[in-house]
């Protein structure tokens, strides 16, 4: 656990100072960062993870500060190219601190694989035949992954669903697998493939698709936080945040952007820790549909004291083993900084970051609007893309803010002025 996630003036520090502060707070040595700088993830290493590789692609990696999760302070590693995301998460976490920070929980880490059976003559009877022989099927599946069983995971149940499609009724056999500290896709896919022949023979049909479902609704993580009324800006701000939330709950056009704000936090931690962003995103999409209608993943309400209470519950299929988690040096470093002991701890940290991000975006939208906060970072990006050096960038940022003109053509004309020695 981080000693104290409130690192004073973190955002104004140099990169070197931030490294020292993270090393001090976590008790990890600064060698962790040297390892990232020494090009330890080469294109040759990358070629083991993916195909047609000729290079590696870097992104900004930082930590969100101020988080307390279940009573322990934590630094939250985030990789994102988007301005304001890490600052916003840190700011929201600061507003949750007076009320104890984030409180989290999870289901067991259960992923599901689906086996699709086609050409089944009697689907209802096939369903019961498969259920009658489930112990045998479960044993066969578990035999594929002794390591998983040894660490306490393995198949915990089997369900059979009948899905009426356009031309036939499909019998779908779901293996419910506790994948412990893995994301679990490969583990459950292997099991589904291994048992599919037996299952098809019992059902009296043919097995076609054998793959996990990314609708990981048996692997949910939840976060809850109470955001301090005064730090948020008072009663009116809370009422406006609630109007913003209620619109997201009622209107899919707003809900999509509301949930995108949540995913700004979620995907950044998923990516930083070497996990599969698309699997988590697919889980989020499927979970955002309730009774056939797309809606907000989070909820907000006012408690008896007038503070704002937010909750977020969603599938969180992430791991500490498997995939890129152990292979990518930045992911390894991020996992050390996060100081999580299990995939479940990581999943809960990620959901806390999503809730923080969500609240921060709602607050800005319900008060000053997003552009003001974005201004200086946006101006910096514009200056950088015009090729300005650090000194020129500082001047350009000041001028753009003063003129309230955030246009590339203006950046170029200021840069031309500076370089030709012409003053204003
Ligand atoms: P994996 O197979 O590399 O690692 C999991 C294995 O690690 C387990 O099967 C187990 O044998 C072993 N293990 C050792 N210690 C363990 C512990 N403490 N807890 C759990 N398992 C332990 O990876 P995976 O997690 O099965 O699959 C993840 C990868 O699958 C990701 O790279 C993902 O991108 C990819 N993938 C995703 C999809 C999808 O989401 N639709 C489909 C295919 C593949």
Short mmCIF file of C-alpha atoms and ligand atoms in Angstrom, two decimals:
data_model
loop_
_atom_site.label_atom_id
_atom_site.label_comp_id
_atom_site.label_asym_id
_atom_site.label_seq_id
_atom_site.Cartn_x
_atom_site.Cartn_y
_atom_site.Cartn_z
CA UNK A 1 0.00 0.00 0.00
CA UNK A 2 1.23 3.47 -0.85
CA UNK A 3 2.33 5.41 2.21
CA UNK A 4 0.26 8.47 1.26
CA UNK A 5 -1.24 8.96 -2.17
CA UNK A 6 -1.57 12.72 -1.61
CA UNK A 7 1.74 13.83 -3.06
CA UNK A 8 1.99 17.58 -2.61
CA UNK A 9 2.55 19.53 -5.83
CA UNK A 10 3.03 16.36 -7.89
CA UNK A 11 1.78 17.97 -11.07
CA UNK A 12 4.35 20.77 -10.93
CA UNK A 13 7.33 18.45 -10.44
CA UNK A 14 9.86 17.55 -13.10
CA UNK A 15 9.77 14.00 -14.45
CA UNK A 16 12.78 13.12 -12.27
CA UNK A 17 11.12 14.54 -9.17
CA UNK A 18 7.92 12.63 -9.90
CA UNK A 19 9.90 9.40 -10.19
CA UNK A 20 11.50 10.03 -6.81
CA UNK A 21 8.11 10.82 -5.29
CA UNK A 22 6.54 7.62 -6.69
CA UNK A 23 9.57 5.59 -5.53
CA UNK A 24 9.34 7.11 -2.03
CA UNK A 25 5.59 6.66 -1.74
CA UNK A 26 5.57 3.05 -2.86
CA UNK A 27 8.90 2.06 -1.34
CA UNK A 28 10.06 0.86 -4.77
CA UNK A 29 13.50 1.81 -6.05
CA UNK A 30 13.97 4.27 -8.92
CA UNK A 31 15.59 1.41 -10.93
CA UNK A 32 12.01 0.66 -11.88
CA UNK A 33 11.99 3.73 -14.09
CA UNK A 34 15.51 3.23 -15.45
CA UNK A 35 14.29 -0.13 -16.66
CA UNK A 36 11.59 1.66 -18.68
CA UNK A 37 14.12 4.05 -20.22
CA UNK A 38 16.64 1.45 -21.28
CA UNK A 39 14.52 0.38 -24.24
CA UNK A 40 13.91 -2.91 -22.52
CA UNK A 41 10.85 -3.55 -24.70
CA UNK A 42 12.44 -3.94 -28.11
CA UNK A 43 10.73 -4.60 -31.45
CA UNK A 44 12.12 -8.14 -31.13
CA UNK A 45 10.29 -8.57 -27.80
CA UNK A 46 7.17 -7.03 -29.32
CA UNK A 47 7.32 -9.51 -32.17
CA UNK A 48 6.56 -12.28 -29.66
CA UNK A 49 3.26 -10.61 -28.80
CA UNK A 50 1.90 -9.63 -32.19
CA UNK A 51 2.56 -9.96 -35.94
CA UNK A 52 4.23 -7.99 -38.78
CA UNK A 53 6.08 -5.94 -36.13
CA UNK A 54 8.68 -3.34 -37.09
CA UNK A 55 8.63 -1.17 -33.97
CA UNK A 56 7.04 -0.34 -30.64
CA UNK A 57 4.60 2.44 -29.83
CA UNK A 58 4.91 4.55 -26.68
CA UNK A 59 2.24 6.45 -24.75
CA UNK A 60 2.33 8.80 -21.75
CA UNK A 61 2.45 6.79 -18.50
CA UNK A 62 1.60 8.48 -15.19
CA UNK A 63 -0.10 7.92 -11.87
CA UNK A 64 -3.31 9.34 -10.46
CA UNK A 65 -2.79 10.56 -6.90
CA UNK A 66 -5.09 10.98 -3.89
CA UNK A 67 -6.75 7.54 -4.09
CA UNK A 68 -7.76 5.69 -0.95
CA UNK A 69 -9.29 2.29 -1.70
CA UNK A 70 -10.85 0.30 1.15
CA UNK A 71 -8.87 2.33 3.65
CA UNK A 72 -5.45 2.00 1.99
CA UNK A 73 -3.77 4.68 -0.07
CA UNK A 74 -2.78 3.74 -3.62
CA UNK A 75 -1.20 5.28 -6.68
CA UNK A 76 -3.14 4.37 -9.81
CA UNK A 77 -1.02 3.81 -12.95
CA UNK A 78 -2.59 5.21 -16.12
CA UNK A 79 -1.45 5.18 -19.75
CA UNK A 80 -3.32 7.63 -21.95
CA UNK A 81 -2.71 10.07 -24.76
CA UNK A 82 -5.66 12.23 -23.70
CA UNK A 83 -5.08 15.52 -21.89
CA UNK A 84 -6.77 16.10 -18.51
CA UNK A 85 -7.61 12.43 -17.79
CA UNK A 86 -5.01 11.72 -15.09
CA UNK A 87 -5.48 15.18 -13.54
CA UNK A 88 -9.25 14.68 -13.44
CA UNK A 89 -9.02 11.27 -11.73
CA UNK A 90 -6.62 12.70 -9.14
CA UNK A 91 -8.91 15.65 -8.52
CA UNK A 92 -12.01 13.53 -8.03
CA UNK A 93 -10.10 11.19 -5.70
CA UNK A 94 -9.17 14.23 -3.62
CA UNK A 95 -12.87 15.10 -3.30
CA UNK A 96 -13.67 11.56 -2.10
CA UNK A 97 -10.91 11.52 0.57
CA UNK A 98 -12.75 13.32 3.40
CA UNK A 99 -15.44 10.60 3.30
CA UNK A 100 -12.98 7.70 3.24
CA UNK A 101 -12.24 7.44 -0.49
CA UNK A 102 -13.43 4.48 -2.53
CA UNK A 103 -15.06 1.34 -1.19
CA UNK A 104 -14.91 -1.63 -3.54
CA UNK A 105 -15.98 -5.25 -3.86
CA UNK A 106 -16.18 -7.97 -6.51
CA UNK A 107 -17.80 -11.24 -7.45
CA UNK A 108 -15.47 -14.23 -7.76
CA UNK A 109 -13.40 -13.95 -11.00
CA UNK A 110 -15.71 -16.16 -13.09
CA UNK A 111 -15.43 -16.08 -16.88
CA UNK A 112 -17.69 -18.04 -19.18
CA UNK A 113 -17.01 -19.97 -22.35
CA UNK A 114 -19.82 -20.74 -24.80
CA UNK A 115 -20.10 -23.88 -26.89
CA UNK A 116 -22.63 -23.48 -29.71
CA UNK A 117 -24.34 -26.71 -30.72
CA UNK A 118 -26.02 -26.86 -34.11
CA UNK A 119 -28.20 -29.54 -35.76
CA UNK A 120 -29.70 -30.66 -32.46
CA UNK A 121 -33.03 -32.40 -33.10
CA UNK A 122 -34.49 -32.10 -29.61
CA UNK A 123 -32.98 -29.00 -27.92
CA UNK A 124 -35.05 -29.24 -24.71
CA UNK A 125 -34.08 -32.85 -24.08
CA UNK A 126 -30.48 -32.15 -25.17
CA UNK A 127 -30.29 -29.47 -22.50
CA UNK A 128 -31.24 -31.90 -19.76
CA UNK A 129 -28.96 -34.64 -21.15
CA UNK A 130 -25.99 -32.25 -20.90
CA UNK A 131 -26.93 -31.16 -17.38
CA UNK A 132 -27.27 -34.83 -16.29
CA UNK A 133 -23.64 -35.40 -17.30
CA UNK A 134 -22.18 -32.11 -16.15
CA UNK A 135 -19.78 -33.62 -13.59
CA UNK A 136 -18.06 -35.59 -16.34
CA UNK A 137 -17.82 -32.50 -18.59
CA UNK A 138 -16.47 -30.35 -15.75
CA UNK A 139 -13.79 -32.94 -14.90
CA UNK A 140 -12.69 -33.06 -18.53
CA UNK A 141 -12.48 -29.25 -18.69
CA UNK A 142 -10.52 -29.00 -15.44
CA UNK A 143 -8.06 -31.62 -16.67
CA UNK A 144 -6.94 -29.10 -19.33
CA UNK A 145 -5.54 -26.63 -16.78
CA UNK A 146 -4.02 -28.29 -13.70
CA UNK A 147 -2.19 -25.05 -12.85
CA UNK A 148 -5.45 -23.11 -12.64
CA UNK A 149 -7.03 -25.81 -10.48
CA UNK A 150 -3.91 -25.85 -8.25
CA UNK A 151 -4.27 -22.11 -7.54
CA UNK A 152 -7.94 -22.55 -6.57
CA UNK A 153 -9.60 -21.90 -9.93
CA UNK A 154 -11.29 -24.15 -12.45
CA UNK A 155 -14.81 -24.87 -13.65
CA UNK A 156 -17.37 -24.01 -10.98
CA UNK A 157 -20.53 -24.75 -12.91
CA UNK A 158 -22.21 -25.46 -16.19
CA UNK A 159 -25.35 -23.91 -17.65
CA UNK A 160 -27.27 -24.70 -20.81
CA UNK A 161 -29.27 -22.03 -22.66
CA UNK A 162 -31.53 -22.37 -25.67
CA UNK A 163 -31.34 -19.44 -28.06
CA UNK A 164 -34.06 -19.06 -30.68
CA UNK A 165 -32.37 -17.70 -33.77
CA UNK A 166 -33.83 -17.00 -37.24
CA UNK A 167 -33.43 -20.48 -38.66
CA UNK A 168 -32.97 -22.77 -35.68
CA UNK A 169 -32.72 -23.19 -31.94
CA UNK A 170 -29.13 -23.25 -30.76
CA UNK A 171 -28.14 -25.15 -27.65
CA UNK A 172 -25.48 -23.11 -25.85
CA UNK A 173 -23.40 -24.76 -23.16
CA UNK A 174 -21.69 -22.29 -20.83
CA UNK A 175 -18.69 -23.31 -18.76
CA UNK A 176 -18.40 -21.08 -15.70
CA UNK A 177 -14.70 -20.92 -14.90
CA UNK A 178 -13.03 -19.28 -11.93
CA UNK A 179 -9.87 -17.93 -13.57
CA UNK A 180 -8.28 -16.52 -10.37
CA UNK A 181 -5.50 -14.05 -11.35
CA UNK A 182 -5.79 -14.49 -15.11
CA UNK A 183 -7.90 -12.52 -17.57
CA UNK A 184 -8.84 -16.01 -18.60
CA UNK A 185 -9.69 -15.89 -22.32
CA UNK A 186 -7.10 -18.45 -23.38
CA UNK A 187 -7.78 -20.62 -20.35
CA UNK A 188 -11.54 -20.89 -20.97
CA UNK A 189 -11.19 -21.17 -24.75
CA UNK A 190 -8.89 -24.17 -24.28
CA UNK A 191 -11.43 -25.82 -22.00
CA UNK A 192 -14.34 -25.14 -24.36
CA UNK A 193 -12.47 -26.66 -27.30
CA UNK A 194 -11.46 -29.70 -25.28
CA UNK A 195 -14.96 -30.60 -24.09
CA UNK A 196 -16.90 -29.63 -27.21
CA UNK A 197 -16.74 -33.10 -28.81
CA UNK A 198 -18.10 -34.80 -25.70
CA UNK A 199 -20.77 -32.15 -25.24
CA UNK A 200 -21.87 -32.44 -28.88
CA UNK A 201 -22.09 -36.24 -28.58
CA UNK A 202 -24.22 -36.00 -25.41
CA UNK A 203 -26.51 -33.38 -26.97
CA UNK A 204 -26.76 -35.18 -30.30
CA UNK A 205 -25.54 -32.35 -32.52
CA UNK A 206 -22.40 -30.64 -33.80
CA UNK A 207 -20.22 -28.14 -31.93
CA UNK A 208 -19.50 -24.96 -33.89
CA UNK A 209 -18.27 -21.88 -31.97
CA UNK A 210 -16.21 -22.53 -28.84
CA UNK A 211 -15.10 -19.28 -27.26
CA UNK A 212 -15.50 -17.11 -24.17
CA UNK A 213 -18.21 -14.50 -23.91
CA UNK A 214 -16.97 -10.97 -23.30
CA UNK A 215 -20.28 -10.30 -21.58
CA UNK A 216 -18.44 -11.11 -18.35
CA UNK A 217 -21.46 -10.58 -16.13
CA UNK A 218 -20.30 -13.15 -13.55
CA UNK A 219 -17.10 -11.18 -13.04
CA UNK A 220 -18.25 -7.82 -11.75
CA UNK A 221 -16.37 -5.24 -9.73
CA UNK A 222 -17.98 -2.37 -7.87
CA UNK A 223 -16.83 0.96 -6.48
CA UNK A 224 -18.65 3.45 -4.28
CA UNK A 225 -17.53 6.87 -3.12
CA UNK A 226 -19.01 9.84 -1.32
CA UNK A 227 -17.85 13.15 -2.75
CA UNK A 228 -17.67 16.02 -0.31
CA UNK A 229 -20.30 18.72 -0.86
CA UNK A 230 -17.99 21.64 -0.10
CA UNK A 231 -15.08 20.34 -2.19
CA UNK A 232 -17.49 19.79 -5.09
CA UNK A 233 -18.59 23.44 -4.89
CA UNK A 234 -21.83 23.32 -2.91
CA UNK A 235 -25.42 22.28 -3.21
CA UNK A 236 -26.11 23.82 -6.61
CA UNK A 237 -23.16 22.02 -8.18
CA UNK A 238 -24.43 18.71 -6.76
CA UNK A 239 -27.93 19.37 -8.09
CA UNK A 240 -26.51 20.12 -11.54
CA UNK A 241 -24.33 16.99 -11.45
CA UNK A 242 -27.48 15.02 -10.64
CA UNK A 243 -29.27 16.59 -13.62
CA UNK A 244 -26.30 15.60 -15.79
CA UNK A 245 -26.40 12.03 -14.45
CA UNK A 246 -30.16 11.73 -14.84
CA UNK A 247 -29.90 12.73 -18.46
CA UNK A 248 -27.32 9.97 -19.00
CA UNK A 249 -29.61 7.48 -17.29
CA UNK A 250 -32.53 8.51 -19.54
CA UNK A 251 -30.92 9.35 -22.90
CA UNK A 252 -28.61 7.02 -24.88
CA UNK A 253 -27.00 9.98 -26.71
CA UNK A 254 -25.82 11.40 -23.41
CA UNK A 255 -25.17 7.95 -21.88
CA UNK A 256 -22.61 7.13 -24.59
CA UNK A 257 -20.52 10.18 -23.69
CA UNK A 258 -21.07 9.69 -19.95
CA UNK A 259 -19.77 6.12 -20.29
CA UNK A 260 -16.90 7.29 -22.48
CA UNK A 261 -15.84 9.46 -19.53
CA UNK A 262 -15.85 6.34 -17.32
CA UNK A 263 -13.81 4.46 -19.93
CA UNK A 264 -11.22 7.28 -20.01
CA UNK A 265 -10.26 6.15 -16.53
CA UNK A 266 -10.86 2.44 -17.03
CA UNK A 267 -8.97 1.94 -20.30
CA UNK A 268 -5.99 3.97 -19.09
CA UNK A 269 -5.37 1.62 -16.14
CA UNK A 270 -6.20 -1.49 -18.19
CA UNK A 271 -3.66 -0.43 -20.81
CA UNK A 272 -0.97 0.62 -18.31
CA UNK A 273 -1.13 -2.82 -16.68
CA UNK A 274 -0.81 -4.73 -19.97
CA UNK A 275 -4.41 -5.91 -19.98
CA UNK A 276 -6.84 -6.28 -22.88
CA UNK A 277 -8.65 -2.95 -23.35
CA UNK A 278 -11.04 -4.38 -25.96
CA UNK A 279 -12.20 -7.19 -23.68
CA UNK A 280 -12.99 -4.69 -20.92
CA UNK A 281 -14.66 -2.32 -23.38
CA UNK A 282 -16.80 -5.11 -24.87
CA UNK A 283 -17.85 -6.09 -21.34
CA UNK A 284 -18.77 -2.46 -20.62
CA UNK A 285 -20.88 -2.13 -23.79
CA UNK A 286 -22.85 -5.26 -22.97
CA UNK A 287 -23.34 -4.22 -19.34
CA UNK A 288 -24.61 -0.75 -20.29
CA UNK A 289 -27.72 -2.28 -21.84
CA UNK A 290 -30.48 -2.81 -19.29
CA UNK A 291 -33.84 -4.22 -20.41
CA UNK A 292 -32.86 -3.61 -24.03
CA UNK A 293 -31.96 0.06 -23.48
CA UNK A 294 -28.45 1.57 -23.44
CA UNK A 295 -27.89 3.57 -20.25
CA UNK A 296 -25.35 4.90 -17.74
CA UNK A 297 -22.96 2.38 -16.19
CA UNK A 298 -22.79 4.46 -12.99
CA UNK A 299 -25.33 5.95 -10.59
CA UNK A 300 -25.32 9.19 -8.57
CA UNK A 301 -27.53 10.30 -5.70
CA UNK A 302 -27.49 12.66 -2.74
CA UNK A 303 -27.10 11.13 0.73
CA UNK A 304 -28.81 12.28 3.93
CA UNK A 305 -26.00 14.79 4.60
CA UNK A 306 -26.34 16.35 1.15
CA UNK A 307 -23.07 14.86 -0.16
CA UNK A 308 -22.92 13.20 -3.55
CA UNK A 309 -22.67 9.38 -3.63
CA UNK A 310 -21.54 7.64 -6.81
CA UNK A 311 -21.46 3.94 -7.63
CA UNK A 312 -20.10 1.98 -10.56
CA UNK A 313 -20.50 -1.76 -11.19
CA UNK A 314 -19.26 -3.43 -14.36
CA UNK A 315 -17.48 -6.50 -15.73
CA UNK A 316 -13.75 -6.26 -15.14
CA UNK A 317 -11.87 -9.14 -16.80
CA UNK A 318 -8.25 -8.26 -16.04
CA UNK A 319 -5.31 -10.34 -14.93
CA UNK A 320 -1.91 -10.27 -13.27
CA UNK A 321 -0.69 -13.31 -15.23
CA UNK A 322 -1.00 -14.06 -18.93
CA UNK A 323 -1.27 -11.77 -21.94
CA UNK A 324 1.20 -8.86 -21.92
CA UNK A 325 1.09 -8.38 -18.15
CA UNK A 326 4.33 -10.20 -17.42
CA UNK A 327 6.05 -9.57 -20.76
CA UNK A 328 5.84 -5.80 -21.14
CA UNK A 329 8.28 -3.96 -18.82
CA UNK A 330 6.01 -0.91 -18.50
CA UNK A 331 3.09 -3.15 -17.53
CA UNK A 332 5.26 -4.90 -14.94
CA UNK A 333 6.34 -1.54 -13.51
CA UNK A 334 2.74 -0.28 -13.48
CA UNK A 335 1.59 -3.40 -11.59
CA UNK A 336 4.35 -2.87 -9.03
CA UNK A 337 3.33 0.76 -8.56
CA UNK A 338 -0.33 -0.26 -8.21
CA UNK A 339 0.73 -2.70 -5.43
CA UNK A 340 -2.17 -5.05 -6.10
CA UNK A 341 -2.07 -8.55 -4.63
CA UNK A 342 -4.67 -10.15 -6.92
CA UNK A 343 -6.51 -9.64 -10.19
CA UNK A 344 -9.54 -8.79 -8.08
CA UNK A 345 -7.64 -5.95 -6.33
CA UNK A 346 -6.58 -4.62 -9.73
CA UNK A 347 -10.15 -4.87 -11.06
CA UNK A 348 -11.43 -2.88 -8.09
CA UNK A 349 -8.74 -0.21 -8.50
CA UNK A 350 -9.76 0.11 -12.15
CA UNK A 351 -13.44 0.56 -11.32
CA UNK A 352 -12.53 3.17 -8.68
CA UNK A 353 -10.55 5.06 -11.35
CA UNK A 354 -13.56 4.85 -13.69
CA UNK A 355 -15.88 6.28 -11.05
CA UNK A 356 -13.42 9.08 -10.23
CA UNK A 357 -13.07 9.97 -13.89
CA UNK A 358 -16.84 9.97 -14.33
CA UNK A 359 -17.43 12.32 -11.39
CA UNK A 360 -14.68 14.69 -12.52
CA UNK A 361 -16.16 14.96 -16.01
CA UNK A 362 -19.70 15.46 -14.69
CA UNK A 363 -18.55 18.19 -12.34
CA UNK A 364 -16.71 20.09 -15.03
CA UNK A 365 -19.65 19.76 -17.44
CA UNK A 366 -22.12 20.90 -14.81
CA UNK A 367 -20.00 23.94 -13.91
CA UNK A 368 -17.52 25.63 -16.24
CA UNK A 369 -17.70 23.30 -19.27
CA UNK A 370 -14.83 21.16 -20.54
CA UNK A 371 -13.00 23.63 -22.74
CA UNK A 372 -11.66 25.90 -20.00
CA UNK A 373 -9.86 23.09 -18.18
CA UNK A 374 -8.58 21.70 -21.43
CA UNK A 375 -7.32 25.07 -22.67
CA UNK A 376 -3.72 25.13 -21.58
CA UNK A 377 -3.11 21.46 -22.39
CA UNK A 378 -4.80 21.90 -25.73
CA UNK A 379 -2.67 24.99 -26.41
CA UNK A 380 0.45 22.97 -25.50
CA UNK A 381 -0.55 20.22 -27.93
CA UNK A 382 -1.14 22.75 -30.70
CA UNK A 383 2.25 24.36 -30.07
CA UNK A 384 3.98 20.97 -30.04
CA UNK A 385 2.33 19.92 -33.29
CA UNK A 386 3.55 23.15 -34.91
CA UNK A 387 7.11 22.18 -33.89
CA UNK A 388 7.60 24.76 -31.11
CA UNK A 389 10.41 24.18 -28.60
CA UNK A 390 9.81 24.40 -24.83
CA UNK A 391 10.53 28.12 -24.62
CA UNK A 392 8.34 28.94 -27.63
CA UNK A 393 5.58 26.67 -26.30
CA UNK A 394 5.38 28.57 -23.01
CA UNK A 395 4.98 31.87 -24.87
CA UNK A 396 2.45 30.43 -27.31
CA UNK A 397 0.32 28.91 -24.53
CA UNK A 398 0.13 32.27 -22.70
CA UNK A 399 -0.78 34.12 -25.88
CA UNK A 400 -3.50 31.63 -26.90
CA UNK A 401 -5.10 31.75 -23.46
CA UNK A 402 -4.95 35.55 -23.41
CA UNK A 403 -6.48 35.78 -26.89
CA UNK A 404 -8.87 32.82 -26.35
CA UNK A 405 -7.86 31.68 -29.81
CA UNK A 406 -7.07 27.98 -29.96
CA UNK A 407 -6.42 27.68 -33.65
CA UNK A 408 -3.54 26.07 -35.44
CA UNK A 409 -3.20 28.99 -37.87
CA UNK A 410 -2.78 31.36 -34.88
CA UNK A 411 -0.12 29.07 -33.37
CA UNK A 412 1.79 29.14 -36.62
CA UNK A 413 1.62 32.89 -36.95
CA UNK A 414 2.85 33.38 -33.35
CA UNK A 415 5.64 30.89 -34.01
CA UNK A 416 6.60 32.71 -37.24
CA UNK A 417 6.64 35.99 -35.32
CA UNK A 418 8.86 34.53 -32.59
CA UNK A 419 11.26 33.01 -35.06
CA UNK A 420 11.52 36.12 -37.16
CA UNK A 421 12.27 38.14 -34.03
CA UNK A 422 9.20 40.32 -34.52
CA UNK A 423 7.55 41.29 -31.26
CA UNK A 424 3.84 41.87 -30.93
P1 LIG B 1 -2.80 -17.18 -20.36
O1 LIG B 1 -3.32 -18.45 -20.95
O2 LIG B 1 -1.53 -16.63 -20.90
O3 LIG B 1 -2.64 -17.33 -18.79
C1 LIG B 1 -3.57 -18.01 -18.00
C2 LIG B 1 -2.96 -19.28 -17.46
O4 LIG B 1 -1.98 -18.97 -16.49
C3 LIG B 1 -3.98 -20.13 -16.73
O5 LIG B 1 -4.68 -20.92 -17.65
C4 LIG B 1 -3.13 -20.91 -15.74
O6 LIG B 1 -2.71 -22.13 -16.31
C5 LIG B 1 -1.88 -20.05 -15.56
N1 LIG B 1 -1.77 -19.47 -14.20
C6 LIG B 1 -0.64 -19.44 -13.44
N2 LIG B 1 -0.88 -18.83 -12.26
C7 LIG B 1 -2.16 -18.45 -12.26
C8 LIG B 1 -2.98 -17.75 -11.33
N3 LIG B 1 -2.54 -17.34 -10.14
N4 LIG B 1 -4.27 -17.50 -11.66
C9 LIG B 1 -4.76 -17.90 -12.86
N5 LIG B 1 -4.04 -18.57 -13.78
C10 LIG B 1 -2.72 -18.85 -13.50
O7 LIG B 1 -3.85 -16.01 -20.48
P2 LIG B 1 -5.41 -15.88 -20.24
O8 LIG B 1 -5.60 -14.99 -19.06
O9 LIG B 1 -6.11 -17.18 -20.25
O10 LIG B 1 -5.85 -15.08 -21.58
C11 LIG B 1 -5.60 -13.70 -21.69
C12 LIG B 1 -5.23 -13.35 -23.10
O11 LIG B 1 -6.23 -13.82 -24.01
C13 LIG B 1 -5.16 -11.87 -23.31
O12 LIG B 1 -3.93 -11.59 -23.95
C14 LIG B 1 -6.32 -11.59 -24.25
O13 LIG B 1 -6.03 -10.46 -25.06
C15 LIG B 1 -6.44 -12.84 -25.03
N6 LIG B 1 -7.69 -13.20 -25.72
C16 LIG B 1 -8.87 -12.50 -25.54
C17 LIG B 1 -10.02 -12.89 -26.22
C18 LIG B 1 -11.32 -12.13 -25.96
O14 LIG B 1 -11.39 -11.32 -25.05
N7 LIG B 1 -12.39 -12.36 -26.76
C19 LIG B 1 -9.99 -14.01 -27.03
C20 LIG B 1 -8.79 -14.72 -27.18
C21 LIG B 1 -7.65 -14.32 -26.50
#
